[in-house]
CSV table of C-alpha atoms and ligand atoms in Angstrom, one decimal:
chain,number,residue,atom,x,y,z
S,1,UNK,CA,26.5,8.3,4.4
S,2,UNK,CA,29.3,6.6,6.4
S,3,UNK,CA,32.9,6.0,5.7
S,4,UNK,CA,35.0,3.4,7.5
S,5,UNK,CA,38.6,4.4,8.3
S,6,UNK,CA,40.7,1.3,7.9
S,7,UNK,CA,44.4,0.4,7.7
S,8,UNK,CA,47.1,-1.7,9.3
S,9,UNK,CA,47.9,-1.3,13.0
S,10,UNK,CA,49.6,2.0,14.0
S,11,UNK,CA,49.2,3.6,10.5
S,12,UNK,CA,47.4,6.5,12.0
S,13,UNK,CA,43.7,5.7,11.7
S,14,UNK,CA,42.7,7.2,15.0
S,15,UNK,CA,45.0,10.2,14.4
S,16,UNK,CA,43.3,10.9,11.1
S,17,UNK,CA,39.9,10.3,12.6
S,18,UNK,CA,40.7,12.9,15.2
S,19,UNK,CA,42.0,15.3,12.5
S,20,UNK,CA,38.8,15.0,10.4
S,21,UNK,CA,36.3,15.0,13.2
S,22,UNK,CA,38.0,17.3,15.8
S,23,UNK,CA,37.8,14.4,18.3
S,24,UNK,CA,40.5,13.7,20.8
S,25,UNK,CA,40.7,10.0,21.1
S,26,UNK,CA,43.9,8.5,22.5
S,27,UNK,CA,46.5,7.5,19.9
S,28,UNK,CA,49.3,5.2,21.0
S,29,UNK,CA,52.3,3.6,19.5
S,30,UNK,CA,50.9,0.2,20.7
S,31,UNK,CA,48.1,-1.5,18.8
S,32,UNK,CA,45.6,-3.3,21.0
S,33,UNK,CA,44.7,-5.5,18.0
S,34,UNK,CA,41.1,-5.6,19.3
S,35,UNK,CA,38.1,-4.4,17.3
S,36,UNK,CA,37.5,-0.9,18.5
S,37,UNK,CA,35.2,1.5,16.8
S,38,UNK,CA,34.6,5.3,17.1
S,39,UNK,CA,32.0,7.2,15.1
S,40,UNK,CA,31.6,10.9,14.6
S,41,UNK,CA,29.5,13.0,12.3
S,42,UNK,CA,31.1,16.0,10.6
S,43,UNK,CA,29.8,18.9,8.6
S,44,UNK,CA,30.9,19.1,5.0
S,45,UNK,CA,32.4,22.6,4.7
S,46,UNK,CA,30.6,24.5,1.9
S,47,UNK,CA,31.2,28.2,1.1
S,48,UNK,CA,27.9,28.4,-0.7
S,49,UNK,CA,26.1,27.5,2.5
S,50,UNK,CA,28.2,30.2,4.3
S,51,UNK,CA,27.1,32.8,1.7
S,52,UNK,CA,23.4,31.8,1.8
S,53,UNK,CA,23.6,32.2,5.6
S,54,UNK,CA,25.0,35.7,5.2
S,55,UNK,CA,22.2,36.6,2.8
S,56,UNK,CA,19.2,35.1,4.6
S,57,UNK,CA,20.4,35.4,8.2
S,58,UNK,CA,18.4,32.3,9.2
S,59,UNK,CA,17.7,31.1,12.7
S,60,UNK,CA,19.5,27.9,11.8
S,61,UNK,CA,22.1,26.7,9.3
S,62,UNK,CA,22.4,23.0,8.5
S,63,UNK,CA,25.4,21.7,6.5
S,64,UNK,CA,25.5,18.4,4.7
S,65,UNK,CA,27.3,15.8,6.8
S,66,UNK,CA,29.5,12.8,6.5
S,67,UNK,CA,29.9,10.1,9.2
S,68,UNK,CA,33.3,8.6,9.9
S,69,UNK,CA,33.9,5.4,11.7
S,70,UNK,CA,37.4,4.6,12.9
S,71,UNK,CA,37.6,0.8,12.7
S,72,UNK,CA,40.6,-0.4,14.7
S,73,UNK,CA,41.8,-4.0,14.9
S,74,UNK,CA,41.7,-5.0,11.3
S,75,UNK,CA,45.0,-6.8,11.6
S,76,UNK,CA,43.5,-9.6,13.6
S,77,UNK,CA,43.2,-12.5,11.2
S,78,UNK,CA,44.6,-10.7,8.2
S,79,UNK,CA,46.6,-13.1,6.0
S,80,UNK,CA,45.3,-16.0,8.2
S,81,UNK,CA,42.2,-16.5,6.2
S,82,UNK,CA,39.6,-14.8,8.3
S,83,UNK,CA,38.5,-11.7,10.0
S,84,UNK,CA,36.1,-12.0,12.9
S,85,UNK,CA,32.4,-11.9,12.3
S,86,UNK,CA,31.9,-8.6,14.1
S,87,UNK,CA,34.8,-7.0,12.1
S,88,UNK,CA,33.4,-8.2,8.9
S,89,UNK,CA,30.1,-6.8,9.9
S,90,UNK,CA,31.6,-3.4,10.5
S,91,UNK,CA,33.4,-3.4,7.2
S,92,UNK,CA,30.3,-4.5,5.3
S,93,UNK,CA,28.0,-1.8,6.7
S,94,UNK,CA,29.9,1.3,5.7
S,95,UNK,CA,29.3,3.0,2.4
S,96,UNK,CA,33.0,3.5,1.6
S,97,UNK,CA,36.5,3.4,3.0
S,98,UNK,CA,39.2,5.8,4.0
S,99,UNK,CA,42.2,3.5,3.7
S,100,UNK,CA,45.0,5.0,5.7
S,101,UNK,CA,48.5,3.9,4.7
S,102,UNK,CA,51.5,4.6,6.9
S,103,UNK,CA,54.2,6.7,5.0
S,104,UNK,CA,55.8,8.3,8.1
S,105,UNK,CA,59.1,7.3,9.6
S,106,UNK,CA,59.1,7.3,13.4
S,107,UNK,CA,61.3,4.9,15.3
S,108,UNK,CA,59.1,5.2,18.4
S,109,UNK,CA,56.1,3.8,16.5
S,110,UNK,CA,56.5,0.1,15.7
S,111,UNK,CA,55.4,-1.1,12.3
S,112,UNK,CA,53.6,-4.5,12.2
S,113,UNK,CA,55.7,-5.3,9.1
S,114,UNK,CA,58.9,-3.9,10.6
S,115,UNK,CA,59.6,-1.5,7.7
S,116,UNK,CA,57.8,1.5,6.3
S,117,UNK,CA,56.6,0.5,2.8
S,118,UNK,CA,53.4,2.2,1.8
S,119,UNK,CA,52.8,0.3,-1.5
S,120,UNK,CA,53.3,-3.0,0.2
S,121,UNK,CA,50.9,-2.1,3.0
S,122,UNK,CA,48.3,-0.8,0.5
S,123,UNK,CA,48.5,-4.2,-1.2
S,124,UNK,CA,48.1,-6.2,2.1
S,125,UNK,CA,44.6,-4.9,2.8
S,126,UNK,CA,43.6,-4.7,-0.8
S,127,UNK,CA,44.6,-8.4,-1.2
S,128,UNK,CA,42.7,-9.4,1.9
S,129,UNK,CA,39.6,-7.6,0.7
S,130,UNK,CA,39.8,-9.3,-2.8
S,131,UNK,CA,40.0,-12.7,-1.0
S,132,UNK,CA,37.1,-12.0,1.3
S,133,UNK,CA,35.0,-10.9,-1.7
S,134,UNK,CA,35.9,-13.9,-3.7
S,135,UNK,CA,34.7,-16.1,-0.8
S,136,UNK,CA,31.5,-14.2,-0.5
S,137,UNK,CA,30.8,-14.4,-4.3
S,138,UNK,CA,31.7,-18.1,-4.5
S,139,UNK,CA,29.4,-19.0,-1.6
S,140,UNK,CA,26.6,-17.1,-3.2
S,141,UNK,CA,27.2,-18.8,-6.6
S,142,UNK,CA,27.2,-22.2,-4.9
S,143,UNK,CA,23.9,-21.4,-3.2
S,144,UNK,CA,22.4,-20.4,-6.6
S,145,UNK,CA,23.6,-23.5,-8.2
S,146,UNK,CA,22.1,-25.6,-5.4
S,147,UNK,CA,18.7,-23.9,-5.9
S,148,UNK,CA,19.0,-24.6,-9.6
S,149,UNK,CA,19.7,-28.3,-9.1
S,150,UNK,CA,16.8,-28.6,-6.7
S,151,UNK,CA,14.5,-26.7,-9.1
S,152,UNK,CA,13.7,-24.3,-6.3
S,153,UNK,CA,13.8,-21.0,-8.3
S,154,UNK,CA,11.1,-18.4,-7.8
S,155,UNK,CA,12.2,-16.0,-10.4
S,156,UNK,CA,14.1,-17.5,-13.3
S,157,UNK,CA,15.2,-14.4,-15.1
S,158,UNK,CA,16.4,-12.8,-11.8
S,159,UNK,CA,18.2,-16.0,-10.9
S,160,UNK,CA,20.0,-16.1,-14.3
S,161,UNK,CA,20.9,-12.4,-14.2
S,162,UNK,CA,22.3,-12.7,-10.7
S,163,UNK,CA,24.4,-15.8,-11.7
S,164,UNK,CA,25.8,-13.9,-14.7
S,165,UNK,CA,26.6,-10.9,-12.6
S,166,UNK,CA,28.3,-12.9,-9.8
S,167,UNK,CA,30.3,-14.8,-12.4
S,168,UNK,CA,31.5,-11.4,-13.7
S,169,UNK,CA,32.5,-10.4,-10.2
S,170,UNK,CA,34.2,-13.7,-9.7
S,171,UNK,CA,36.3,-13.3,-12.9
S,172,UNK,CA,37.2,-9.8,-11.8
S,173,UNK,CA,38.3,-10.9,-8.4
S,174,UNK,CA,40.3,-13.8,-9.7
S,175,UNK,CA,42.1,-11.4,-11.9
S,176,UNK,CA,42.9,-9.5,-8.6
S,177,UNK,CA,40.9,-6.5,-9.6
S,178,UNK,CA,38.3,-4.8,-7.4
S,179,UNK,CA,34.7,-5.1,-8.2
S,180,UNK,CA,34.3,-1.3,-8.3
S,181,UNK,CA,36.2,-1.3,-11.5
S,182,UNK,CA,33.5,-3.2,-13.4
S,183,UNK,CA,31.1,-1.1,-15.4
S,184,UNK,CA,27.9,-1.7,-13.5
S,185,UNK,CA,24.3,-0.5,-14.1
S,186,UNK,CA,22.7,1.1,-11.0
S,187,UNK,CA,20.6,-2.0,-10.6
S,188,UNK,CA,23.7,-4.3,-10.7
S,189,UNK,CA,25.5,-2.1,-8.3
S,190,UNK,CA,22.6,-2.3,-5.9
S,191,UNK,CA,22.4,-6.1,-6.1
S,192,UNK,CA,26.2,-6.5,-5.4
S,193,UNK,CA,26.0,-3.9,-2.6
S,194,UNK,CA,23.5,-6.2,-1.0
S,195,UNK,CA,26.3,-8.7,-0.5
S,196,UNK,CA,28.5,-6.2,1.3
S,197,UNK,CA,31.3,-6.6,-1.2
S,198,UNK,CA,34.3,-4.7,0.2
S,199,UNK,CA,36.1,-4.0,-3.1
S,200,UNK,CA,32.9,-2.5,-4.5
S,201,UNK,CA,33.0,0.3,-2.0
S,202,UNK,CA,34.3,3.7,-3.1
S,203,UNK,CA,37.8,4.2,-1.5
S,204,UNK,CA,39.9,7.2,-0.6
S,205,UNK,CA,43.5,6.2,0.0
S,206,UNK,CA,45.2,8.5,2.5
S,207,UNK,CA,49.0,8.3,2.7
S,208,UNK,CA,49.9,9.5,6.2
S,209,UNK,CA,53.1,11.2,5.3
S,210,UNK,CA,54.0,12.4,8.8
S,211,UNK,CA,55.7,15.7,9.6
S,212,UNK,CA,58.0,16.1,6.6
S,213,UNK,CA,57.1,13.3,4.2
S,214,UNK,CA,56.8,13.8,0.5
S,215,UNK,CA,53.5,13.8,-1.3
S,216,UNK,CA,53.1,10.2,-2.4
S,217,UNK,CA,49.7,10.7,-3.9
S,218,UNK,CA,50.9,12.4,-7.0
S,219,UNK,CA,53.3,9.8,-8.3
S,220,UNK,CA,51.5,6.7,-7.5
S,221,UNK,CA,49.7,4.9,-10.2
S,222,UNK,CA,46.6,3.4,-8.5
S,223,UNK,CA,44.1,3.6,-11.3
S,224,UNK,CA,40.7,2.4,-10.1
S,225,UNK,CA,37.2,3.7,-10.5
S,226,UNK,CA,35.5,5.3,-7.5
S,227,UNK,CA,38.9,5.8,-6.0
S,228,UNK,CA,40.9,8.8,-4.9
S,229,UNK,CA,44.4,9.1,-3.4
S,230,UNK,CA,45.6,11.9,-1.2
S,231,UNK,CA,48.5,12.6,1.2
S,232,UNK,CA,48.0,14.1,4.7
S,233,UNK,CA,50.3,15.0,7.5
S,234,UNK,CA,48.3,13.0,10.0
S,235,UNK,CA,49.7,14.1,13.3
S,236,UNK,CA,49.9,17.8,12.4
S,237,UNK,CA,46.4,17.8,11.0
S,238,UNK,CA,45.2,16.2,14.3
S,239,UNK,CA,47.0,19.0,16.2
S,240,UNK,CA,45.5,21.7,14.0
S,241,UNK,CA,42.0,20.3,14.6
S,242,UNK,CA,42.5,20.9,18.3
S,243,UNK,CA,43.3,24.6,17.8
S,244,UNK,CA,40.3,26.8,18.1
S,245,UNK,CA,41.6,30.1,17.0
S,246,UNK,CA,42.5,31.1,13.4
S,247,UNK,CA,45.7,32.9,14.4
S,248,UNK,CA,47.1,29.8,16.1
S,249,UNK,CA,46.3,27.8,13.1
S,250,UNK,CA,48.0,30.3,10.8
S,251,UNK,CA,51.1,30.3,13.0
S,252,UNK,CA,51.1,26.5,13.1
S,253,UNK,CA,50.8,26.2,9.3
S,254,UNK,CA,53.7,28.7,8.9
S,255,UNK,CA,55.9,26.8,11.3
S,256,UNK,CA,55.5,23.6,9.3
S,257,UNK,CA,55.4,25.2,5.9
S,258,UNK,CA,51.9,23.9,5.0
S,259,UNK,CA,49.7,25.9,2.6
S,260,UNK,CA,46.4,25.1,4.1
S,261,UNK,CA,44.9,22.4,6.4
S,262,UNK,CA,43.9,19.2,4.5
S,263,UNK,CA,40.8,18.6,6.6
S,264,UNK,CA,38.3,20.4,4.4
S,265,UNK,CA,39.8,18.9,1.3
S,266,UNK,CA,39.6,15.4,2.6
S,267,UNK,CA,36.0,15.8,3.9
S,268,UNK,CA,35.0,17.2,0.5
S,269,UNK,CA,36.7,14.4,-1.3
S,270,UNK,CA,34.9,11.9,1.0
S,271,UNK,CA,31.7,13.5,0.0
S,272,UNK,CA,32.4,13.5,-3.7
S,273,UNK,CA,33.5,9.9,-3.5
S,274,UNK,CA,30.1,8.7,-2.3
S,275,UNK,CA,28.6,10.0,-5.6
S,276,UNK,CA,26.4,12.5,-3.7
S,277,UNK,CA,25.7,16.1,-4.2
S,278,UNK,CA,24.0,19.0,-2.4
S,279,UNK,CA,20.9,20.9,-3.1
S,280,UNK,CA,19.8,23.8,-0.8
S,281,UNK,CA,16.6,25.1,0.8
S,282,UNK,CA,16.6,28.6,2.0
S,283,UNK,CA,14.6,31.0,4.1
S,284,UNK,CA,14.5,33.1,7.2
S,285,UNK,CA,14.0,30.0,9.3
S,286,UNK,CA,16.7,27.8,7.9
S,287,UNK,CA,19.4,27.5,5.3
S,288,UNK,CA,20.1,23.9,4.7
S,289,UNK,CA,22.2,21.7,2.5
S,290,UNK,CA,20.6,18.3,1.6
S,291,UNK,CA,22.4,15.3,0.1
S,292,UNK,CA,21.1,13.3,-2.8
S,293,UNK,CA,22.7,10.8,-5.1
S,294,UNK,CA,23.9,12.3,-8.4
S,295,UNK,CA,21.2,11.7,-11.0
S,296,UNK,CA,18.3,12.0,-8.4
S,297,UNK,CA,15.1,13.7,-9.6
S,298,UNK,CA,13.2,16.6,-8.1
S,299,UNK,CA,10.7,14.1,-6.5
S,300,UNK,CA,13.6,12.2,-5.0
S,301,UNK,CA,14.9,15.5,-3.6
S,302,UNK,CA,11.5,16.3,-2.2
S,303,UNK,CA,11.3,12.9,-0.5
S,304,UNK,CA,14.7,13.6,1.1
S,305,UNK,CA,13.1,16.6,2.9
S,306,UNK,CA,9.9,14.8,3.8
S,307,UNK,CA,7.9,11.9,2.4
S,308,UNK,CA,4.8,14.2,2.2
S,309,UNK,CA,6.6,16.4,-0.2
S,310,UNK,CA,7.3,13.5,-2.5
S,311,UNK,CA,3.7,12.2,-2.2
S,312,UNK,CA,2.0,15.5,-2.8
S,313,UNK,CA,4.6,16.9,-5.2
S,314,UNK,CA,3.3,19.5,-7.6
S,315,UNK,CA,6.4,21.2,-8.9
S,316,UNK,CA,9.8,22.5,-7.8
S,317,UNK,CA,10.8,26.1,-8.0
S,318,UNK,CA,14.5,26.0,-8.8
S,319,UNK,CA,17.3,28.5,-9.1
S,320,UNK,CA,20.9,27.4,-9.5
S,321,UNK,CA,23.1,28.8,-6.8
S,322,UNK,CA,25.2,30.9,-9.2
S,323,UNK,CA,22.2,32.5,-10.7
S,324,UNK,CA,20.8,33.3,-7.3
S,325,UNK,CA,24.0,35.0,-6.2
S,326,UNK,CA,24.2,37.1,-9.4
S,327,UNK,CA,20.6,38.2,-8.9
S,328,UNK,CA,21.2,38.8,-5.2
S,329,UNK,CA,17.7,38.0,-3.8
S,330,UNK,CA,14.7,35.8,-4.5
S,331,UNK,CA,12.7,38.9,-5.3
S,332,UNK,CA,15.2,39.8,-8.0
S,333,UNK,CA,15.4,36.2,-9.2
S,334,UNK,CA,11.7,36.3,-9.8
S,335,UNK,CA,11.7,39.8,-11.3
S,336,UNK,CA,14.4,38.7,-13.8
S,337,UNK,CA,12.3,35.6,-14.7
S,338,UNK,CA,15.1,33.3,-13.5
S,339,UNK,CA,13.0,31.0,-11.4
S,340,UNK,CA,12.7,27.7,-13.1
S,341,UNK,CA,9.6,25.6,-12.7
S,342,UNK,CA,10.5,21.9,-12.7
S,343,UNK,CA,8.4,18.7,-12.7
S,344,UNK,CA,8.9,15.4,-11.0
S,345,UNK,CA,11.5,14.0,-13.4
S,346,UNK,CA,13.8,17.0,-13.4
S,347,UNK,CA,17.4,15.8,-12.7
S,348,UNK,CA,18.7,17.8,-9.7
S,349,UNK,CA,22.1,19.5,-10.2
S,350,UNK,CA,24.7,20.2,-7.5
S,351,UNK,CA,23.9,23.6,-6.0
S,352,UNK,CA,20.3,23.9,-7.0
S,353,UNK,CA,18.2,26.0,-4.6
S,354,UNK,CA,14.8,24.3,-4.4
S,355,UNK,CA,11.4,25.1,-3.1
S,356,UNK,CA,8.9,22.3,-3.4
S,357,UNK,CA,5.3,23.1,-4.0
S,358,UNK,CA,3.1,20.2,-2.8
S,359,UNK,CA,-0.4,19.3,-1.7
S,360,UNK,CA,-1.4,16.5,0.6
P,1,LIG,N1,55.5,10.9,13.8
P,1,LIG,C1,54.3,10.7,13.5
P,1,LIG,N2,53.6,9.8,14.2
P,1,LIG,C2,52.3,9.6,13.9
P,1,LIG,C3,51.6,10.2,12.8
P,1,LIG,N3,50.4,9.8,12.8
P,1,LIG,C4,50.2,8.9,13.8
P,1,LIG,N4,51.4,8.8,14.5
P,1,LIG,C5,51.7,8.0,15.7
P,1,LIG,O1,51.5,6.6,15.4
P,1,LIG,C6,50.9,6.0,16.5
P,1,LIG,C7,49.7,5.2,16.1
P,1,LIG,O2,48.7,6.2,15.7
P,1,LIG,P1,47.2,5.9,15.8
P,1,LIG,O3,46.5,7.0,15.2
P,1,LIG,O4,46.8,5.4,17.1
P,1,LIG,O5,47.2,4.6,14.8
P,1,LIG,P2,46.0,3.6,14.5
P,1,LIG,O6,46.1,3.2,13.1
P,1,LIG,O7,44.7,4.2,15.0
P,1,LIG,O8,46.5,2.4,15.4
P,1,LIG,P3,45.6,1.2,15.9
P,1,LIG,O9,44.2,1.6,16.1
P,1,LIG,O10,46.2,0.8,17.2
P,1,LIG,O11,45.7,0.1,14.9
P,1,LIG,C8,50.7,7.0,17.6
P,1,LIG,O12,51.8,7.0,18.5
P,1,LIG,C9,50.7,8.3,16.8
P,1,LIG,O13,51.1,9.4,17.5
P,1,LIG,C10,52.4,11.2,12.0
P,1,LIG,O14,51.9,11.8,11.1
P,1,LIG,N5,53.7,11.3,12.4
P,2,LIG,MG1,43.3,3.4,16.5
């Protein structure tokens, strides 16, 4: 799952990318304005995986991951009726956005709009995305209408359903509301996702509050579905990510009067935002967190590990993480009769420890 980091020039995208991924890309007070993309994969911190590792002492531990892509150069064409094709492509291909909004004052860093005004800036990109989606939806509707007039429809019910759905999306966008606020069935969501609609994508808004800025996230009303809002001290977090010893981090936090680094929280929020959850597999070889969409079944989970496991699925042995911890070992889990046997349609819960029995 991949999240695109977007925002106006100089708002701190690369700084926050560095903070989240521990990278050390150059950040400058001058925006090149060109499309420039960096990608990195990060582990999702998970204390449960840490505990399972302590218990099983496996040769290998694998955390769930999130991929971040820093997408620079979004300003080009904004408000001028068009982003470049490659830029649109980048935006369409991510699963969600981290929308960075500048909330820090710093005279040495020019602002493309001259003044620092987070709410205005948030609206600039939101407005652009609404417009782009409206164009996409109207083009598709026009094409469907053409097909109808020419009598060139393969699947009438699908054609009709798609038209109705796109009209709903169009009404929503015309009312200046993001498509992700519509109540969509999974099938409708999937269909709209196929068009790469930007306002459909889950979004985490990050106010970059600088060194001593106030927390804007708490008193902003930005009520949308599949949306979260947080504040982060961008530059400080990027510096913390470069420290490799815990004492240095502790000193740094103390100096700036910060409770705890925001990195883990933001990565966790990113993960939650994408509507995914973790299940675990354990053993002496490997302790591993796997990601599946919420609502996935045991056979979906098996297929995430290997297609053979889904194909030859017999049953899943399952113990919830908390029950495993209170029993202390698999032997004890079994002795207490706490191992659940689940079939293909069992709906996997966050934190399930699974062992798939299969036969191919
Ligand atoms: N004072 C202060 N400066 C910051 C903070 N975050 C970023 N900056 C500065 O703002 C400038 C731009 O930061 P970048 O991270 O490069 O911003 P960007 O959004 O990636 O910029 P472009 O990719 O050029 O659009 C750099 O000089 C950063 O050091 C912050 O929290 N406080
Ligand atoms: Mg940048």
